[in-house]
PDB file of C-alpha atoms in Angstrom:
ATOM      1  CA  MET M  28      56.543  89.698  99.781  1.00  0.00           C
ATOM      2  CA  ARG M  29      57.983  86.867 101.832  1.00  0.00           C
ATOM      3  CA  ILE M  30      61.239  84.956 102.080  1.00  0.00           C
ATOM      4  CA  ASN M  31      60.866  81.435 100.750  1.00  0.00           C
ATOM      5  CA  LEU M  32      64.452  80.566  99.864  1.00  0.00           C
ATOM      6  CA  ALA M  33      67.936  80.847 101.313  1.00  0.00           C
ATOM      7  CA  SER M  34      71.045  79.362  99.804  1.00  0.00           C
ATOM      8  CA  VAL M  35      74.456  77.956 100.648  1.00  0.00           C
ATOM      9  CA  TRP M  36      77.256  77.593  98.115  1.00  0.00           C
ATOM     10  CA  VAL M  37      78.390  73.984  98.008  1.00  0.00           C
ATOM     11  CA  ASP M  38      81.382  72.469  96.246  1.00  0.00           C
ATOM     12  CA  ASP M  39      79.514  69.282  95.250  1.00  0.00           C
ATOM     13  CA  GLN M  40      75.726  69.071  95.111  1.00  0.00           C
ATOM     14  CA  GLU M  41      75.447  65.307  95.568  1.00  0.00           C
ATOM     15  CA  LYS M  42      77.767  65.332  98.586  1.00  0.00           C
ATOM     16  CA  ALA M  43      75.875  68.337  99.957  1.00  0.00           C
ATOM     17  CA  LEU M  44      72.532  66.562  99.577  1.00  0.00           C
ATOM     18  CA  ARG M  45      73.848  63.614 101.571  1.00  0.00           C
ATOM     19  CA  PHE M  46      75.245  65.816 104.344  1.00  0.00           C
ATOM     20  CA  TYR M  47      72.200  68.063 104.638  1.00  0.00           C
ATOM     21  CA  THR M  48      69.763  65.108 104.663  1.00  0.00           C
ATOM     22  CA  ASP M  49      71.571  62.075 106.153  1.00  0.00           C
ATOM     23  CA  VAL M  50      73.580  64.036 108.737  1.00  0.00           C
ATOM     24  CA  LEU M  51      71.756  67.291 109.501  1.00  0.00           C
ATOM     25  CA  GLY M  52      68.339  65.688 108.989  1.00  0.00           C
ATOM     26  CA  PHE M  53      66.698  67.926 106.393  1.00  0.00           C
ATOM     27  CA  ALA M  54      64.461  66.500 103.646  1.00  0.00           C
ATOM     28  CA  LYS M  55      64.882  66.909  99.898  1.00  0.00           C
ATOM     29  CA  LYS M  56      62.152  69.158  98.473  1.00  0.00           C
ATOM     30  CA  THR M  57      63.017  70.053  94.873  1.00  0.00           C
ATOM     31  CA  ASP M  58      65.502  68.422  92.524  1.00  0.00           C
ATOM     32  CA  VAL M  59      65.377  69.705  88.958  1.00  0.00           C
ATOM     33  CA  PRO M  60      68.186  69.410  86.397  1.00  0.00           C
ATOM     34  CA  THR M  61      69.474  72.811  85.251  1.00  0.00           C
ATOM     35  CA  GLY M  62      72.125  72.152  82.649  1.00  0.00           C
ATOM     36  CA  GLU M  63      75.307  70.992  84.330  1.00  0.00           C
ATOM     37  CA  HIS M  64      73.869  71.494  87.843  1.00  0.00           C
ATOM     38  CA  ARG M  65      70.573  70.979  89.688  1.00  0.00           C
ATOM     39  CA  TRP M  66      68.004  73.209  91.340  1.00  0.00           C
ATOM     40  CA  LEU M  67      68.305  71.308  94.583  1.00  0.00           C
ATOM     41  CA  THR M  68      66.549  72.370  97.771  1.00  0.00           C
ATOM     42  CA  VAL M  69      66.007  70.879 101.208  1.00  0.00           C
ATOM     43  CA  VAL M  70      63.567  71.783 103.966  1.00  0.00           C
ATOM     44  CA  SER M  71      63.243  71.053 107.635  1.00  0.00           C
ATOM     45  CA  PRO M  72      60.941  68.062 108.287  1.00  0.00           C
ATOM     46  CA  GLU M  73      59.486  70.238 111.056  1.00  0.00           C
ATOM     47  CA  ALA M  74      58.408  72.806 108.431  1.00  0.00           C
ATOM     48  CA  PRO M  75      58.027  71.096 105.031  1.00  0.00           C
ATOM     49  CA  ASP M  76      56.296  74.178 103.604  1.00  0.00           C
ATOM     50  CA  GLY M  77      58.730  76.582 105.228  1.00  0.00           C
ATOM     51  CA  VAL M  78      61.863  78.269 103.906  1.00  0.00           C
ATOM     52  CA  GLU M  79      63.777  76.118 101.427  1.00  0.00           C
ATOM     53  CA  LEU M  80      67.548  75.896 101.492  1.00  0.00           C
ATOM     54  CA  LEU M  81      69.073  75.894  98.019  1.00  0.00           C
ATOM     55  CA  LEU M  82      72.252  73.813  97.732  1.00  0.00           C
ATOM     56  CA  GLU M  83      73.786  76.075  95.127  1.00  0.00           C
ATOM     57  CA  PRO M  84      76.980  75.255  93.181  1.00  0.00           C
ATOM     58  CA  ASP M  85      79.950  77.448  94.160  1.00  0.00           C
ATOM     59  CA  ALA M  86      81.261  77.392  90.596  1.00  0.00           C
ATOM     60  CA  HIS M  87      81.601  81.169  90.298  1.00  0.00           C
ATOM     61  CA  PRO M  88      85.302  82.075  90.695  1.00  0.00           C
ATOM     62  CA  ALA M  89      84.529  84.598  93.440  1.00  0.00           C
ATOM     63  CA  ALA M  90      82.683  82.095  95.618  1.00  0.00           C
ATOM     64  CA  ARG M  91      85.492  79.860  96.796  1.00  0.00           C
ATOM     65  CA  PRO M  92      87.959  82.570  97.912  1.00  0.00           C
ATOM     66  CA  LEU M  93      85.145  84.161  99.922  1.00  0.00           C
ATOM     67  CA  LYS M  94      84.212  80.841 101.503  1.00  0.00           C
ATOM     68  CA  GLU M  95      87.832  80.081 102.396  1.00  0.00           C
ATOM     69  CA  ALA M  96      88.312  83.495 104.001  1.00  0.00           C
ATOM     70  CA  LEU M  97      85.155  83.091 106.088  1.00  0.00           C
ATOM     71  CA  VAL M  98      86.119  79.587 107.198  1.00  0.00           C
ATOM     72  CA  ALA M  99      89.640  80.691 108.212  1.00  0.00           C
ATOM     73  CA  ASP M 100      88.145  83.214 110.647  1.00  0.00           C
ATOM     74  CA  GLY M 101      85.473  80.794 111.850  1.00  0.00           C
ATOM     75  CA  ILE M 102      82.599  82.837 110.409  1.00  0.00           C
ATOM     76  CA  PRO M 103      79.419  80.840 109.722  1.00  0.00           C
ATOM     77  CA  PHE M 104      77.766  81.225 106.318  1.00  0.00           C
ATOM     78  CA  THR M 105      74.314  80.877 107.875  1.00  0.00           C
ATOM     79  CA  SER M 106      72.560  79.674 111.001  1.00  0.00           C
ATOM     80  CA  PHE M 107      69.915  77.069 111.828  1.00  0.00           C
ATOM     81  CA  ALA M 108      67.677  76.952 114.900  1.00  0.00           C
ATOM     82  CA  VAL M 109      67.745  73.958 117.219  1.00  0.00           C
ATOM     83  CA  ASP M 110      65.925  73.244 120.499  1.00  0.00           C
ATOM     84  CA  ASP M 111      69.019  71.973 122.316  1.00  0.00           C
ATOM     85  CA  VAL M 112      72.489  72.870 121.053  1.00  0.00           C
ATOM     86  CA  HIS M 113      74.247  70.469 123.415  1.00  0.00           C
ATOM     87  CA  ALA M 114      72.097  67.524 122.308  1.00  0.00           C
ATOM     88  CA  GLU M 115      72.628  68.349 118.610  1.00  0.00           C
ATOM     89  CA  PHE M 116      76.352  68.752 119.219  1.00  0.00           C
ATOM     90  CA  ASP M 117      76.538  65.297 120.813  1.00  0.00           C
ATOM     91  CA  ARG M 118      74.427  63.735 118.057  1.00  0.00           C
ATOM     92  CA  LEU M 119      76.435  65.293 115.225  1.00  0.00           C
ATOM     93  CA  LYS M 120      79.809  64.574 116.867  1.00  0.00           C
ATOM     94  CA  GLY M 121      78.673  60.968 117.009  1.00  0.00           C
ATOM     95  CA  LEU M 122      78.153  61.116 113.246  1.00  0.00           C
ATOM     96  CA  GLY M 123      81.694  62.405 112.738  1.00  0.00           C
ATOM     97  CA  VAL M 124      80.882  66.088 112.183  1.00  0.00           C
ATOM     98  CA  THR M 125      83.710  68.570 112.836  1.00  0.00           C
ATOM     99  CA  PHE M 126      82.955  71.613 114.996  1.00  0.00           C
ATOM    100  CA  THR M 127      85.049  74.796 115.023  1.00  0.00           C
ATOM    101  CA  GLN M 128      83.110  76.043 118.045  1.00  0.00           C
ATOM    102  CA  GLU M 129      81.781  73.836 120.790  1.00  0.00           C
ATOM    103  CA  PRO M 130      78.481  74.850 122.408  1.00  0.00           C
ATOM    104  CA  ALA M 131      79.004  78.231 124.091  1.00  0.00           C
ATOM    105  CA  ASP M 132      76.605  80.434 126.047  1.00  0.00           C
ATOM    106  CA  MET M 133      76.524  83.784 124.243  1.00  0.00           C
ATOM    107  CA  GLY M 134      73.935  85.453 126.469  1.00  0.00           C
ATOM    108  CA  PRO M 135      70.668  85.514 124.499  1.00  0.00           C
ATOM    109  CA  VAL M 136      71.656  82.402 122.546  1.00  0.00           C
ATOM    110  CA  THR M 137      73.724  79.258 122.932  1.00  0.00           C
ATOM    111  CA  THR M 138      75.573  78.488 119.726  1.00  0.00           C
ATOM    112  CA  ALA M 139      77.945  76.018 118.135  1.00  0.00           C
ATOM    113  CA  VAL M 140      79.607  76.082 114.703  1.00  0.00           C
ATOM    114  CA  LEU M 141      80.073  73.053 112.449  1.00  0.00           C
ATOM    115  CA  ASP M 142      81.767  72.294 109.136  1.00  0.00           C
ATOM    116  CA  ASP M 143      79.249  71.258 106.458  1.00  0.00           C
ATOM    117  CA  THR M 144      81.999  69.413 104.477  1.00  0.00           C
ATOM    118  CA  CYS M 145      81.020  71.466 101.398  1.00  0.00           C
ATOM    119  CA  GLY M 146      83.196  74.470 102.183  1.00  0.00           C
ATOM    120  CA  ASN M 147      81.034  76.289 104.738  1.00  0.00           C
ATOM    121  CA  LEU M 148      80.719  76.720 108.454  1.00  0.00           C
ATOM    122  CA  ILE M 149      77.157  76.579 109.801  1.00  0.00           C
ATOM    123  CA  MET M 150      75.970  77.892 113.146  1.00  0.00           C
ATOM    124  CA  ILE M 151      73.348  76.078 115.172  1.00  0.00           C
ATOM    125  CA  ALA M 152      71.638  78.277 117.728  1.00  0.00           C
ATOM    126  CA  GLU M 153      69.289  77.773 120.652  1.00  0.00           C
ATOM    127  CA  THR M 154      67.395  80.744 122.084  1.00  0.00           C
ATOM    128  CA  ASN M 155      67.975  80.969 125.812  1.00  0.00           C
ATOM    129  CA  GLU M 156      65.169  81.657 128.273  1.00  0.00           C
ATOM    130  CA  PRO M 157      65.342  85.259 129.451  1.00  0.00           C
ATOM    131  CA  ALA M 158      66.684  85.502 133.003  1.00  0.00           C
ATOM    132  CA  ALA M 159      63.841  85.768 135.523  1.00  0.00           C
TER     133      ALA M 159
ATOM    134  CA  MET O   7      95.083 103.429 117.268  1.00  0.00           C
ATOM    135  CA  GLU O   8      98.483 102.626 118.704  1.00  0.00           C
ATOM    136  CA  SER O   9     101.037 101.473 116.205  1.00  0.00           C
ATOM    137  CA  TRP O  10     102.288  97.939 116.008  1.00  0.00           C
ATOM    138  CA  ALA O  11     105.878  99.039 116.652  1.00  0.00           C
ATOM    139  CA  THR O  12     105.169 100.739 119.985  1.00  0.00           C
ATOM    140  CA  LEU O  13     103.138  97.780 121.214  1.00  0.00           C
ATOM    141  CA  SER O  14     105.163  94.917 119.875  1.00  0.00           C
ATOM    142  CA  GLY O  15     106.250  92.555 122.588  1.00  0.00           C
ATOM    143  CA  ASP O  16     105.117  94.845 125.404  1.00  0.00           C
ATOM    144  CA  ILE O  17     103.164  92.759 127.882  1.00  0.00           C
ATOM    145  CA  TYR O  18     102.214  95.781 130.023  1.00  0.00           C
ATOM    146  CA  ARG O  19     100.731  97.696 127.126  1.00  0.00           C
ATOM    147  CA  ALA O  20      98.990  94.541 125.947  1.00  0.00           C
ATOM    148  CA  LEU O  21      97.305  94.137 129.331  1.00  0.00           C
ATOM    149  CA  ALA O  22      96.361  97.813 129.620  1.00  0.00           C
ATOM    150  CA  ASP O  23      93.286  97.554 127.400  1.00  0.00           C
ATOM    151  CA  PRO O  24      89.978  96.224 128.804  1.00  0.00           C
ATOM    152  CA  THR O  25      88.990  94.554 125.531  1.00  0.00           C
ATOM    153  CA  ARG O  26      92.283  92.698 125.427  1.00  0.00           C
ATOM    154  CA  ARG O  27      91.843  91.599 129.045  1.00  0.00           C
ATOM    155  CA  ALA O  28      88.352  90.315 128.178  1.00  0.00           C
ATOM    156  CA  ILE O  29      89.825  88.367 125.254  1.00  0.00           C
ATOM    157  CA  LEU O  30      92.283  86.708 127.657  1.00  0.00           C
ATOM    158  CA  ASP O  31      89.412  85.946 130.094  1.00  0.00           C
ATOM    159  CA  GLU O  32      87.433  84.249 127.342  1.00  0.00           C
ATOM    160  CA  LEU O  33      90.424  82.243 126.119  1.00  0.00           C
ATOM    161  CA  GLN O  34      91.048  81.144 129.693  1.00  0.00           C
ATOM    162  CA  GLU O  35      87.468  79.857 129.790  1.00  0.00           C
ATOM    163  CA  ARG O  36      87.983  77.963 126.548  1.00  0.00           C
ATOM    164  CA  ASN O  37      91.153  77.683 124.512  1.00  0.00           C
ATOM    165  CA  GLY O  38      91.166  77.225 120.760  1.00  0.00           C
ATOM    166  CA  GLN O  39      88.685  79.889 119.656  1.00  0.00           C
ATOM    167  CA  THR O  40      88.188  81.307 116.180  1.00  0.00           C
ATOM    168  CA  LEU O  41      88.052  85.039 115.565  1.00  0.00           C
ATOM    169  CA  PHE O  42      84.297  84.654 115.091  1.00  0.00           C
ATOM    170  CA  GLU O  43      83.767  83.010 118.471  1.00  0.00           C
ATOM    171  CA  LEU O  44      85.844  85.640 120.271  1.00  0.00           C
ATOM    172  CA  CYS O  45      83.882  88.460 118.617  1.00  0.00           C
ATOM    173  CA  ALA O  46      80.571  86.832 119.551  1.00  0.00           C
ATOM    174  CA  ARG O  47      81.683  86.415 123.171  1.00  0.00           C
ATOM    175  CA  LEU O  48      82.896  90.023 123.454  1.00  0.00           C
ATOM    176  CA  ILE O  49      79.641  91.413 122.069  1.00  0.00           C
ATOM    177  CA  ASN O  50      77.157  89.117 123.797  1.00  0.00           C
ATOM    178  CA  LYS O  51      78.863  88.495 127.135  1.00  0.00           C
ATOM    179  CA  HIS O  52      80.809  91.714 127.696  1.00  0.00           C
ATOM    180  CA  GLY O  53      78.786  94.267 125.763  1.00  0.00           C
ATOM    181  CA  PHE O  54      81.775  95.436 123.718  1.00  0.00           C
ATOM    182  CA  SER O  55      80.890  96.901 120.341  1.00  0.00           C
ATOM    183  CA  SER O  56      84.285  96.275 118.757  1.00  0.00           C
ATOM    184  CA  SER O  57      84.353  95.513 115.051  1.00  0.00           C
ATOM    185  CA  ARG O  58      85.793  92.234 113.877  1.00  0.00           C
ATOM    186  CA  GLN O  59      88.753  94.153 112.468  1.00  0.00           C
ATOM    187  CA  ALA O  60      89.367  95.823 115.838  1.00  0.00           C
ATOM    188  CA  VAL O  61      89.279  92.467 117.623  1.00  0.00           C
ATOM    189  CA  SER O  62      91.702  91.105 115.046  1.00  0.00           C
ATOM    190  CA  GLN O  63      94.079  94.003 115.797  1.00  0.00           C
ATOM    191  CA  HIS O  64      93.757  93.389 119.556  1.00  0.00           C
ATOM    192  CA  LEU O  65      94.684  89.761 118.909  1.00  0.00           C
ATOM    193  CA  ASP O  66      97.761  90.887 116.960  1.00  0.00           C
ATOM    194  CA  VAL O  67      98.893  92.942 119.981  1.00  0.00           C
ATOM    195  CA  LEU O  68      98.323  90.008 122.344  1.00  0.00           C
ATOM    196  CA  GLU O  69     100.169  87.675 119.991  1.00  0.00           C
ATOM    197  CA  ALA O  70     103.124  90.079 119.751  1.00  0.00           C
ATOM    198  CA  ALA O  71     103.300  90.110 123.550  1.00  0.00           C
ATOM    199  CA  GLY O  72     103.295  86.299 123.583  1.00  0.00           C
ATOM    200  CA  LEU O  73      99.987  86.086 125.448  1.00  0.00           C
ATOM    201  CA  VAL O  74      98.077  84.556 122.541  1.00  0.00           C
ATOM    202  CA  ARG O  75      99.291  81.928 120.139  1.00  0.00           C
ATOM    203  CA  THR O  76      97.603  81.115 116.862  1.00  0.00           C
ATOM    204  CA  ARG O  77      97.566  77.791 115.110  1.00  0.00           C
ATOM    205  CA  ARG O  78      96.162  76.648 111.811  1.00  0.00           C
ATOM    206  CA  GLU O  79      94.336  73.364 111.795  1.00  0.00           C
ATOM    207  CA  GLY O  80      93.347  72.503 108.258  1.00  0.00           C
ATOM    208  CA  ARG O  81      91.358  75.437 106.939  1.00  0.00           C
ATOM    209  CA  TYR O  82      90.618  76.898 110.377  1.00  0.00           C
ATOM    210  CA  LYS O  83      92.648  79.294 112.519  1.00  0.00           C
ATOM    211  CA  PHE O  84      92.417  78.999 116.305  1.00  0.00           C
ATOM    212  CA  HIS O  85      93.698  81.214 119.126  1.00  0.00           C
ATOM    213  CA  ASP O  86      95.144  79.849 122.368  1.00  0.00           C
ATOM    214  CA  LEU O  87      96.036  81.573 125.635  1.00  0.00           C
ATOM    215  CA  ASP O  88      99.664  81.496 126.760  1.00  0.00           C
ATOM    216  CA  THR O  89     100.123  82.865 130.267  1.00  0.00           C
ATOM    217  CA  SER O  90     103.853  82.142 130.462  1.00  0.00           C
ATOM    218  CA  PRO O  91     104.883  85.783 129.720  1.00  0.00           C
ATOM    219  CA  LEU O  92     103.056  86.770 132.926  1.00  0.00           C
ATOM    220  CA  ARG O  93     105.864  85.086 134.836  1.00  0.00           C
ATOM    221  CA  THR O  94     108.175  87.947 133.876  1.00  0.00           C
ATOM    222  CA  ILE O  95     105.989  90.189 136.052  1.00  0.00           C
ATOM    223  CA  THR O  96     106.237  88.041 139.165  1.00  0.00           C
ATOM    224  CA  ASP O  97     109.903  87.325 138.527  1.00  0.00           C
ATOM    225  CA  ARG O  98     110.494  91.065 138.534  1.00  0.00           C
ATOM    226  CA  TRP O  99     108.320  91.796 141.589  1.00  0.00           C
ATOM    227  CA  GLN O 100     108.217  88.798 143.879  1.00  0.00           C
ATOM    228  CA  LEU O 101     104.848  87.642 145.201  1.00  0.00           C
ATOM    229  CA  PRO O 102     104.498  87.424 149.013  1.00  0.00           C
ATOM    230  CA  THR O 103     105.532  83.971 150.182  1.00  0.00           C
ATOM    231  CA  ASP O 104     102.390  83.478 152.272  1.00  0.00           C
TER     232      ASP O 104
END
């Protein structure tokens, strides 16, 4: 058994596709109509055969209250790895992305938290070198 | 757990707890933190094992004492440090003049 898929609940799949590709830099992998929505996944261009991220509609009535409660407390829905949090922060700020947490050294990791414009906060994390 | 009523507005009781002092230290380093960021800092930088709910209750005590202010910005809630209540301590017991 292996993990091949993770998902985020998005309020609008087309808007989500634009944000996750044009802004974050992922690549569209699968786009299949499924009734009123789409089976829509993106992957990292660094790992096109790696874990796919499903941009899943948040149409279920329980989804949005949960998302709002998480966002109010600044809790990220999921986390992505980056090589340099500060560089990504600068790049994404330049593209107009809102951050609820600027890059902060948290010991083993340096993290920042951004708003994905689809109702979620997303953490980006860089693994810090262990102290010599 | 101490009750809200006994702690409300009491700056000395608010400062008596090491977790609450660490929260103030972290807010001094950077104002405008979410509950999530404060929890992450307490766990990773200070080794506290407090639950998110416990940190939230500590923040309530600090807010009641006027040491932390919260503000909503859109859908997010941020916490800011307010050191002005500390002046009541030095007004009561004067600092040495040099």
